[in-house]
XYZ file of C-alpha atoms in Angstrom:
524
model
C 36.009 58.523 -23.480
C 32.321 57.487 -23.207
C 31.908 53.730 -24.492
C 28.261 54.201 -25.493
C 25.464 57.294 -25.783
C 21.923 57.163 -24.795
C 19.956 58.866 -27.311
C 16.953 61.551 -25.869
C 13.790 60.278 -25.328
C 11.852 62.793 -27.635
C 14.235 61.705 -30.077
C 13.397 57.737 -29.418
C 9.841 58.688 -29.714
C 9.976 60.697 -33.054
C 11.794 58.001 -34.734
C 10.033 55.455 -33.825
C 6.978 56.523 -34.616
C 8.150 57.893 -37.955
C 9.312 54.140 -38.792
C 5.954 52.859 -38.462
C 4.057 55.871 -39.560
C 2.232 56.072 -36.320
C -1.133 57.424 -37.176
C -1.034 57.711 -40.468
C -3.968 59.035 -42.342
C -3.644 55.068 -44.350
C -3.820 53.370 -41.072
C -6.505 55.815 -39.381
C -9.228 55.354 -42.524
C -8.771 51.161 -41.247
C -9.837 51.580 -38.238
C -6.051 49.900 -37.243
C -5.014 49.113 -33.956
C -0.847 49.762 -34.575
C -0.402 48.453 -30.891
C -1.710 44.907 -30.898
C -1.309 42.117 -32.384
C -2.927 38.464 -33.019
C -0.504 35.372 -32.910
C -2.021 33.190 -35.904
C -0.921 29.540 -34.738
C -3.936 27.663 -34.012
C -3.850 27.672 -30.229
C -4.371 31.397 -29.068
C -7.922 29.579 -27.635
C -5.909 27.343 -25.127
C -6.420 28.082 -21.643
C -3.590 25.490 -20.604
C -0.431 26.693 -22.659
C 3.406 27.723 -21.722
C 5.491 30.530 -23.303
C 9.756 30.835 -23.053
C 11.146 34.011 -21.222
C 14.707 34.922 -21.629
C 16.942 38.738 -21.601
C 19.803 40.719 -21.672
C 20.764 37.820 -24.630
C 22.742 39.765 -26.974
C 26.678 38.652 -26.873
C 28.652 36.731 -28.881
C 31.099 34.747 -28.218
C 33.223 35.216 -24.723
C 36.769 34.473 -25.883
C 35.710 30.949 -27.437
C 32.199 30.231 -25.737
C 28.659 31.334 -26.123
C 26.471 31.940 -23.432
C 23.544 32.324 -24.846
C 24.000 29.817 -27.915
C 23.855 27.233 -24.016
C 20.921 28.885 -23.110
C 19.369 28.514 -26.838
C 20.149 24.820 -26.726
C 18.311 24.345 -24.050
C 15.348 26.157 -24.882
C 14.934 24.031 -28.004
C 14.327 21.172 -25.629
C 11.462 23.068 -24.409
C 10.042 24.365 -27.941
C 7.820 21.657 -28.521
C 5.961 22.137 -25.273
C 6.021 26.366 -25.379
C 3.866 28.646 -27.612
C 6.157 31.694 -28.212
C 9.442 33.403 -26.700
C 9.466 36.954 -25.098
C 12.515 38.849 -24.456
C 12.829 41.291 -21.948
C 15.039 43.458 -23.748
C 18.776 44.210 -25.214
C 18.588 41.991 -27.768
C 22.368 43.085 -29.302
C 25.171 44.596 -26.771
C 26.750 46.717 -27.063
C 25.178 49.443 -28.932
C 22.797 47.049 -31.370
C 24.738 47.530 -33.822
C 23.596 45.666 -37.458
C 26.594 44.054 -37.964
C 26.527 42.033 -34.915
C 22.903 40.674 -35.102
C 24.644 37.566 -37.431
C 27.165 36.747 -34.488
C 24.541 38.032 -31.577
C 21.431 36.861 -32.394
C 21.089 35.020 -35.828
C 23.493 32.302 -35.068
C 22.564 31.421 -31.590
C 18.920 31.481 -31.824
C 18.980 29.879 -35.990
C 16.664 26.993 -35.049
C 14.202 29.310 -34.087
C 14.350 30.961 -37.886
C 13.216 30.040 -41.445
C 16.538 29.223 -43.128
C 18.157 28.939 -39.477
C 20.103 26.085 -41.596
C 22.431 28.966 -43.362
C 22.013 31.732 -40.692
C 25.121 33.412 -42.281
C 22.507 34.078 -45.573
C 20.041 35.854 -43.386
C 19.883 39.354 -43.370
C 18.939 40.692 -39.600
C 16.030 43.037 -41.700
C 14.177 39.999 -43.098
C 14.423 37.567 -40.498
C 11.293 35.500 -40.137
C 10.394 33.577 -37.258
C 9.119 29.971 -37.583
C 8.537 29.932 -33.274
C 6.922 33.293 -32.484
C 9.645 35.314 -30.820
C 8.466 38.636 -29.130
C 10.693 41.204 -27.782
C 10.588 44.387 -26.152
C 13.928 46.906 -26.870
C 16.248 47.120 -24.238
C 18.602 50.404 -23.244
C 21.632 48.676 -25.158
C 19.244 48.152 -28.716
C 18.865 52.262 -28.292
C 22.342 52.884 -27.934
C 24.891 54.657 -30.203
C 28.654 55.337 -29.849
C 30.031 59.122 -29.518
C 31.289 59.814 -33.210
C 35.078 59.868 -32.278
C 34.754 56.227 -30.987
C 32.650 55.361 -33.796
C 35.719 56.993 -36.079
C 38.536 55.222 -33.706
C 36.630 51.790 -33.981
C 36.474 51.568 -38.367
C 40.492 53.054 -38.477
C 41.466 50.211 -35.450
C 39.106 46.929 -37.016
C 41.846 45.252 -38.484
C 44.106 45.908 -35.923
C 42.234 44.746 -33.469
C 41.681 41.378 -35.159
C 45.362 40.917 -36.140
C 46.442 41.720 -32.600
C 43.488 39.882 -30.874
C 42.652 43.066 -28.912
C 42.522 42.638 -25.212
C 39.243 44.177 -24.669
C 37.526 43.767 -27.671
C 33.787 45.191 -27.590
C 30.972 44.044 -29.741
C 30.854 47.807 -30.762
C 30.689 47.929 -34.621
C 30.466 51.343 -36.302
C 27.849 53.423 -35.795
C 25.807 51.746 -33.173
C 21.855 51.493 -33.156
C 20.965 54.621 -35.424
C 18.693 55.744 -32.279
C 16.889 52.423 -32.154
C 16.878 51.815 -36.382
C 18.462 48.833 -36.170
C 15.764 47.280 -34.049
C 13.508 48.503 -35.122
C 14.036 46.991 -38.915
C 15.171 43.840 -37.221
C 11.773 43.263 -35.571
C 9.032 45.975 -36.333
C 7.040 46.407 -39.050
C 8.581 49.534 -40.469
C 5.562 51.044 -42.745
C 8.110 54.064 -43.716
C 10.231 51.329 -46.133
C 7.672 50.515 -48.304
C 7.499 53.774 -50.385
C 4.287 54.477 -52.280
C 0.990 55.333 -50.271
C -0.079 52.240 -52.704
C 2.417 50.024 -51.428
C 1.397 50.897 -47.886
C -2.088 50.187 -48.346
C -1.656 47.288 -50.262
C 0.448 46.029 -47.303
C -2.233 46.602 -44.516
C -4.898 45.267 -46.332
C -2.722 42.249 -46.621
C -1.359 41.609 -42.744
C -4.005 44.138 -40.735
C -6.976 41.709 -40.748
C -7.031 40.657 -37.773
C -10.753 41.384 -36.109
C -10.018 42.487 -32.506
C -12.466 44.493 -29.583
C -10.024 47.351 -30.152
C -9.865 47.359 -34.153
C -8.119 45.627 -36.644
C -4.744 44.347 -35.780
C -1.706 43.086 -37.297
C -1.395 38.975 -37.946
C 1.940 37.675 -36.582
C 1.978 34.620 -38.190
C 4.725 32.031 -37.629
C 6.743 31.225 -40.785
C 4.967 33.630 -42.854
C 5.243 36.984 -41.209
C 6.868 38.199 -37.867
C 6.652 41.595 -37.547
C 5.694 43.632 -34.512
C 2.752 46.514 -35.264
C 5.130 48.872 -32.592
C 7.828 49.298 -30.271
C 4.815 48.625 -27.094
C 2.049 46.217 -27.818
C -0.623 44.332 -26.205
C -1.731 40.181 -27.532
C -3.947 38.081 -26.251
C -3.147 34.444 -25.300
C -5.436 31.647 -23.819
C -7.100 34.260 -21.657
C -4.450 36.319 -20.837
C -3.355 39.987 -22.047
C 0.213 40.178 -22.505
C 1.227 43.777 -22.176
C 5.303 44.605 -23.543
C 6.692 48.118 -22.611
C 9.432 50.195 -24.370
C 10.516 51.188 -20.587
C 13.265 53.301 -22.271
C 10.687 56.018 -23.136
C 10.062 56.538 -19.239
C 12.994 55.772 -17.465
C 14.565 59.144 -16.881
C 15.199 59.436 -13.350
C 13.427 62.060 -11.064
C 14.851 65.711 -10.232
C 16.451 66.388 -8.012
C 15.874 68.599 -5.320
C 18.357 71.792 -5.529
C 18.453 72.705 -2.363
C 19.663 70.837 1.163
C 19.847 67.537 1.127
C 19.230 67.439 -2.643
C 22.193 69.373 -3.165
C 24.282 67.046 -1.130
C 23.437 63.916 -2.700
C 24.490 65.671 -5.711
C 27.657 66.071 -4.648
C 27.488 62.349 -3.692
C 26.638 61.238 -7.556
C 29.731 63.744 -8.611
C 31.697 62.021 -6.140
C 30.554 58.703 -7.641
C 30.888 59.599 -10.931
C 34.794 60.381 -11.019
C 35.485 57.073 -8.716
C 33.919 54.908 -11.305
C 35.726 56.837 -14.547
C 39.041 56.227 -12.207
C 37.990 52.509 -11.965
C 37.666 52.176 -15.543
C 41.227 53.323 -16.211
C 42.910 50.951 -14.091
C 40.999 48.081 -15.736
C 42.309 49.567 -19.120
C 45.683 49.346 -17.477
C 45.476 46.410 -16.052
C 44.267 45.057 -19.064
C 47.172 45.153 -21.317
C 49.542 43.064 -19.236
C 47.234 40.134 -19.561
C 47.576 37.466 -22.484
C 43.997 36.942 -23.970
C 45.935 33.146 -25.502
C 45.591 31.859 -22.015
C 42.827 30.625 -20.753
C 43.173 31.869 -16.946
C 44.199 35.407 -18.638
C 41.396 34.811 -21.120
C 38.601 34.706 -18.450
C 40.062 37.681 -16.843
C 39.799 39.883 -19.408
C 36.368 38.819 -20.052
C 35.495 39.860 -16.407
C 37.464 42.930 -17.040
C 34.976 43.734 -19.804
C 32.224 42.550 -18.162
C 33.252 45.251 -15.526
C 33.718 47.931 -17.991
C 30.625 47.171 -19.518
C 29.081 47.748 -15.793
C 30.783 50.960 -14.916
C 29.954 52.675 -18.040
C 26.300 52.238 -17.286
C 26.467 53.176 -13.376
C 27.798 56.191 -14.654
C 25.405 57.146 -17.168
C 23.062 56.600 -14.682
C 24.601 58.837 -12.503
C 24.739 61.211 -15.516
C 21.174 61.028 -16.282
C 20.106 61.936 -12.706
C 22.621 64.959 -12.077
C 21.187 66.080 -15.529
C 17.352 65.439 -14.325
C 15.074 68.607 -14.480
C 11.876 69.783 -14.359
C 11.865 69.965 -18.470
C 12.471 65.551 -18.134
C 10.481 64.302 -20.724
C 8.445 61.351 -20.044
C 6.418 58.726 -23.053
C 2.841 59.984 -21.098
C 1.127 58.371 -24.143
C 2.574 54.851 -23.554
C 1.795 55.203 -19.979
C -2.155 55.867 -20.393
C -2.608 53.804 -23.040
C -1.345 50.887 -20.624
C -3.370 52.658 -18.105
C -6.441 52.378 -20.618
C -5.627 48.877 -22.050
C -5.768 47.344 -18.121
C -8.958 48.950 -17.614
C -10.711 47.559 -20.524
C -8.809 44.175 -20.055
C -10.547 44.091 -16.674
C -14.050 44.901 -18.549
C -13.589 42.146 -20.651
C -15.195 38.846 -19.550
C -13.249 36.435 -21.837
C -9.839 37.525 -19.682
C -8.673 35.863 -16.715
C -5.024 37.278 -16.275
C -2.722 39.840 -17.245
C 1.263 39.966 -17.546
C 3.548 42.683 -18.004
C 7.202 42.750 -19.803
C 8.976 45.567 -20.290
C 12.951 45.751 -20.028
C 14.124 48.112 -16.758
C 12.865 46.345 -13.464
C 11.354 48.289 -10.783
C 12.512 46.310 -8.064
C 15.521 43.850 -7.974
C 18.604 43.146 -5.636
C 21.086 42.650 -8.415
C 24.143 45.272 -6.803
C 24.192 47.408 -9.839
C 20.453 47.906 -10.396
C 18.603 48.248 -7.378
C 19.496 51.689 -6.282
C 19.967 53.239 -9.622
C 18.156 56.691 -10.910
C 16.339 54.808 -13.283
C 15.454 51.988 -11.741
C 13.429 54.403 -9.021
C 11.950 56.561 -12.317
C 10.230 52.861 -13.335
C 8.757 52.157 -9.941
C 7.616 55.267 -9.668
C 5.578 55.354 -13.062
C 4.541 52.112 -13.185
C 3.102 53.509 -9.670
C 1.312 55.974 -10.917
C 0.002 54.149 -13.660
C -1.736 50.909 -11.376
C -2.791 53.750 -9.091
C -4.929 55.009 -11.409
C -6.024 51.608 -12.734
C -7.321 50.654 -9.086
C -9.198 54.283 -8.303
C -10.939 53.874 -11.792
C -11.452 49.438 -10.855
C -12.521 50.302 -7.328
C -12.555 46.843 -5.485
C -11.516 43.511 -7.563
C -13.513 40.167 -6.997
C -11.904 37.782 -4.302
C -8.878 40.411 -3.753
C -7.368 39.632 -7.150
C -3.904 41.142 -8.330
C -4.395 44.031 -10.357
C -1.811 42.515 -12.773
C -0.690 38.670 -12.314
C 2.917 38.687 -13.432
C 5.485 41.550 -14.144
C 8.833 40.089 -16.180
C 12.330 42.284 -16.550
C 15.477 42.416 -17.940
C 18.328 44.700 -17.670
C 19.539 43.135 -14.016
C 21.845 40.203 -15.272
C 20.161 37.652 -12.996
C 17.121 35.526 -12.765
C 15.131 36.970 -9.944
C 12.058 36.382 -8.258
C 10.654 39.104 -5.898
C 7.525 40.013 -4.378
C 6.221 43.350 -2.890
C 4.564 43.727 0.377
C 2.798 46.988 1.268
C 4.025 49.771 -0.716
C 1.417 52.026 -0.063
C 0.577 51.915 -3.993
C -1.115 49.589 -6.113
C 1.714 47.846 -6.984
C 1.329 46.026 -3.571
C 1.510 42.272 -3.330
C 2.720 41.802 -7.138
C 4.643 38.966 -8.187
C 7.820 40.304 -10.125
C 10.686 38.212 -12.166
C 13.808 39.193 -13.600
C 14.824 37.426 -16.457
C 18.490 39.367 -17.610
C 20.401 36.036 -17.089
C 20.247 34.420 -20.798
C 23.712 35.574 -22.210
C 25.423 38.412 -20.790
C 27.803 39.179 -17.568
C 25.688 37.727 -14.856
C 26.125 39.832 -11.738
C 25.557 39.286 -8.307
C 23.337 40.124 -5.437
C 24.127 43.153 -3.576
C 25.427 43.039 0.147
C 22.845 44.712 1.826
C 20.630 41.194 1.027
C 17.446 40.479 -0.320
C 14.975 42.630 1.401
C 14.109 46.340 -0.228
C 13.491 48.947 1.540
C 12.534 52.844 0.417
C 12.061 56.320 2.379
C 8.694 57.640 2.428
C 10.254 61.018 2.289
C 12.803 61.348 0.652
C 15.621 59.291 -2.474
C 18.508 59.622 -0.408
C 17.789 57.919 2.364
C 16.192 54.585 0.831
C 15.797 53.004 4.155
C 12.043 53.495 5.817
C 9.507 51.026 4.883
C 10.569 47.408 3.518
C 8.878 47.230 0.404
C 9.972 43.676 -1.427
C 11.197 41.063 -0.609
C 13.683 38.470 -3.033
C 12.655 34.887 -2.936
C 15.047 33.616 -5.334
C 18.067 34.997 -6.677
C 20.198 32.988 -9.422
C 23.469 35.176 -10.869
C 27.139 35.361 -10.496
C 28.606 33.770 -7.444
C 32.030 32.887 -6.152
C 35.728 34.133 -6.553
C 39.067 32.848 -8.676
C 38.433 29.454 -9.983
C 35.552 28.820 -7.836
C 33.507 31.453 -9.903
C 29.924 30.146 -11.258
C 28.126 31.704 -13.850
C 24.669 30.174 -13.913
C 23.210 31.769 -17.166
C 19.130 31.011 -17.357
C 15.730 31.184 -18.948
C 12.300 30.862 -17.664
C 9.373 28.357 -19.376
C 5.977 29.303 -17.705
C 3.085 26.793 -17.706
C -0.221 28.946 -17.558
C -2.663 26.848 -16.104
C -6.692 26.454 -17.281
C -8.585 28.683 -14.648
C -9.903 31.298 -13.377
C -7.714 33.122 -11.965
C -4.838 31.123 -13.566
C -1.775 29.964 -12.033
C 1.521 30.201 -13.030
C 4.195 27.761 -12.505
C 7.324 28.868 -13.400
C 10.486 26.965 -13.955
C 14.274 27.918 -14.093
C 16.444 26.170 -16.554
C 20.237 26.998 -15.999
C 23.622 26.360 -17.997
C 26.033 26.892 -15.695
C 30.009 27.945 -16.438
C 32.295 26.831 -14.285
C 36.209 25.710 -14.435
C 35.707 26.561 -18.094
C 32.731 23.698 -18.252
C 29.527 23.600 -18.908
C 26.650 22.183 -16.559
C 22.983 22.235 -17.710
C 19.983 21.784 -14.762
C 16.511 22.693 -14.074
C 15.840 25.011 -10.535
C 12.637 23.668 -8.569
C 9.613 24.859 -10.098
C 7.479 26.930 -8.103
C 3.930 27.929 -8.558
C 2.380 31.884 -8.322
């Protein structure tokens, strides 16, 4: 049985746009921009500032200790220096659920909201940021379970809890409602408000905001925290922050049907029924273990930690053996990024630009790097600064087309760099940031150098394309195991171009004890 489903992407886009009422005739006659927004704290004019990174959050507790409340703790040491948060993306795992945003996200990050003092009295639809905290959804905040799982999960609940289940997953009951959830949880969700009266009275109250693109949505701290949509652009100190919904353009490429196409087809079969084979022993396996002792305890929570990884290697695998010509793709997100980095090179008053979106398109962590998806990303994102740099034509002093690009979905902190890649995503400075609550993996075998065919998927092996240059995840074997979980603060410095220095905080789980430290900073 499938743990999770991946709703389409038509269907992400429909909803989503219905919740904000994307376009409507209200928001037209405004002259609104619903895709940026204007961070109302005083010190948006800074050219010397630092901002918080941190992904793939979303767990609760793993069998008596939190992750990511380790990681929040130490981020609060770094508030008072920092600006705002981003978050690469899956917020809530497994399937962003409502009823785990108390335990998943309210709880661990409750300094960071008004009335974090009670966070059991906040309801995940009307939380309100007193740090500005600015996320972009990840694959597991779009997820829903198959209805009889969904059925099996409300008849077991109580069972589970009398019996302390062995592999208990942060599941709930229906799962995201194709992104609902989130969407209420962070987005400013026109469609609730009712009356066409209500609505207006509402923009004329938050949309006034004077921007070069329109008027725009006022996030302001401690007052109201709402995103204007699912992508959107701010500006910060100089710099143009661009977050992606990459889940809109992630479906991997088709294909070919004939020759070698058709045998690395048979390969992804072949793939597909080893993993669902691997999952059934760990099921097995799983029920002779006692989760009352600790040694058992951390076993199981590897063994779901593994579960949790097989089930999305094969709907990866699923999603590319499904691939066709009829794969629909978010073209509007894509060109109005492609637009937005024109203009933000036409405008004098920026001197940098940063991308976050949640699905990396280059990393070493051993379950990422190869996958369907993983290759879709590159390959748009591609397209995309391809098109930026024919309509740019040279930059001054052989700038970077785009200064920073941060990810998620890879549990690991990462820091890569492409060489040539033929494209004009050549020479880019890439992070991963998926470390910051979740089942850290590790770095695959094959090392930290990426290579890719010029010809052809399946035989990723002709030009070296990236390089890693730091790679922090899951390391070690029995009780020598580490688990260094980790954020990111970034210090934007005054200039033109800017620099960024970025520093790795860890907390570190190992011999079932904690160990906080700060990685060397290093300076892009």
């Amino acid at each position: 049985m499938k743990f999770v489903s991946d709703p389409p992407i038509a269907d992400k886009i429909r909803q989503m746009q219905q919740r904000v009422r994307w376009q409507d005739p209200l928001v037209l006659e405004r002259g609104i921009d619903q895709t940026r927004l204007v961070i109302e704290d005083g010190g948006a004019e800074d050219t010397d500032f630092s901002f918080l990174v941190v992904g793939d959050s979303g767990s609760g507790e793993h069998r008596g200790h939190s992750p990511q409340r380790q990681v929040a703790e130490q981020m609060l040491a770094q508030q008072e220096n920092s600006r705002f948060v981003l978050h690469t993306g899956d917020v809530i795992y497994l399937v962003g659920a409502s009823e785990y945003y108390l335990k998943n996200f309210i709880e661990p990050y409750r300094e960071f909201l008004v009335g974090g003092e009670r966070p059991e009295k906040i309801p995940y639809d009307r939380m309100v940021f007193n740090f500005p905290f600015l996320p972009t959804p990840g694959n597991h905040d779009y997820y829903d379970l198959p209805l009889a799982l969904g059925l099996l999960v409300q008849a077991t609940l109580p069972f589970r809890r009398l019996l302390q289940s062995h592999l208990d997953f942060d599941i709930g009951w229906r799962g995201s409602g194709q992104g609902k959830v989130y969407a209420q949880a962070f987005l400013d969700c026109l469609n609730r408000l009712g009356s066409p009266q209500a609505i207006a009275q509402h923009l004329d109250t938050h949309y006034t905001a004077k921007t070069d693109t329109g008027l725009s949505l006022r996030y302001d701290p401690g007052q109201f925290t709402r995103l204007p949509n699912r992508y959107y652009t701010f500006r910060y100190g100089g710099i143009d922050f661009f977050a992606l919904d990459s889940n809109t353009f992630n479906a991997p490429l088709p294909l070919p049907t004939t020759g070698e196409g058709r045998a690395y087809r048979h390969v992804l079969e072949k793939q597909r029924d080893e993993l669902e084979q691997q999952k059934q022993q760990i099921l097995a396996t799983s029920t002779t273990l006692k989760p009352n002792q600790p040694e058992e305890a951390e076993r199981l929570d590897d063994m779901r930690t593994k579960l949790e990884q097989l089930e999305e290697a094969k709907l990866d695998i699923e999603k590319q053996l499904a691939a066709d010509e009829t794969v629909v793709v978010d073209q509007e997100q894509l060109n109005w990024l492609k637009q937005r980095l024109i203009e933000s090179w036409h405008t004098e008053a920026v001197r940098g630009r940063v991308l976050y979106f949640h699905h990396p398109p280059y990393v070493t962590e051993a379950t990422k790097w190869h996958q369907g998806q993983t290759l879709a990303i590159r390959h748009r994102l591609r397209q995309v600064l391809d098109a930026v740099a024919a309509e740019l034509g040279p930059l001054p002093d052989g700038a970077p087309l785009v200064d920073l690009v941060l990810n998620g979905h890879a549990h690991c902190l990462e820091y890569l760099r492409t060489l040539d890649t033929g494209h004009a995503d050549s020479r880019l400075n890439w992070i991963v940031c998926g470390g910051s609550g979740f089942s850290l993996r590790r770095q695959r075998e094959e090392g930290p150098e990426l290579q890719e065919s010029i010809s052809t998927i399946a035989n990723p092996d002709d030009r070296l394309v990236a390089r890693s240059l730091l790679y922090v995840g899951r390391t070690g074997a029995g009780t020598q195991k580490r688990r260094p979980y980790s954020f990111l603060r970034i210090d934007v410095k005054a200039g033109k171009p800017p620099q960024f220095v970025i520093r790795p905080y860890v907390s570190e789980r190992v011999q079932r004890k904690w160990k906080n430290y700060a990685i060397e900073p290093f300076t892009i």
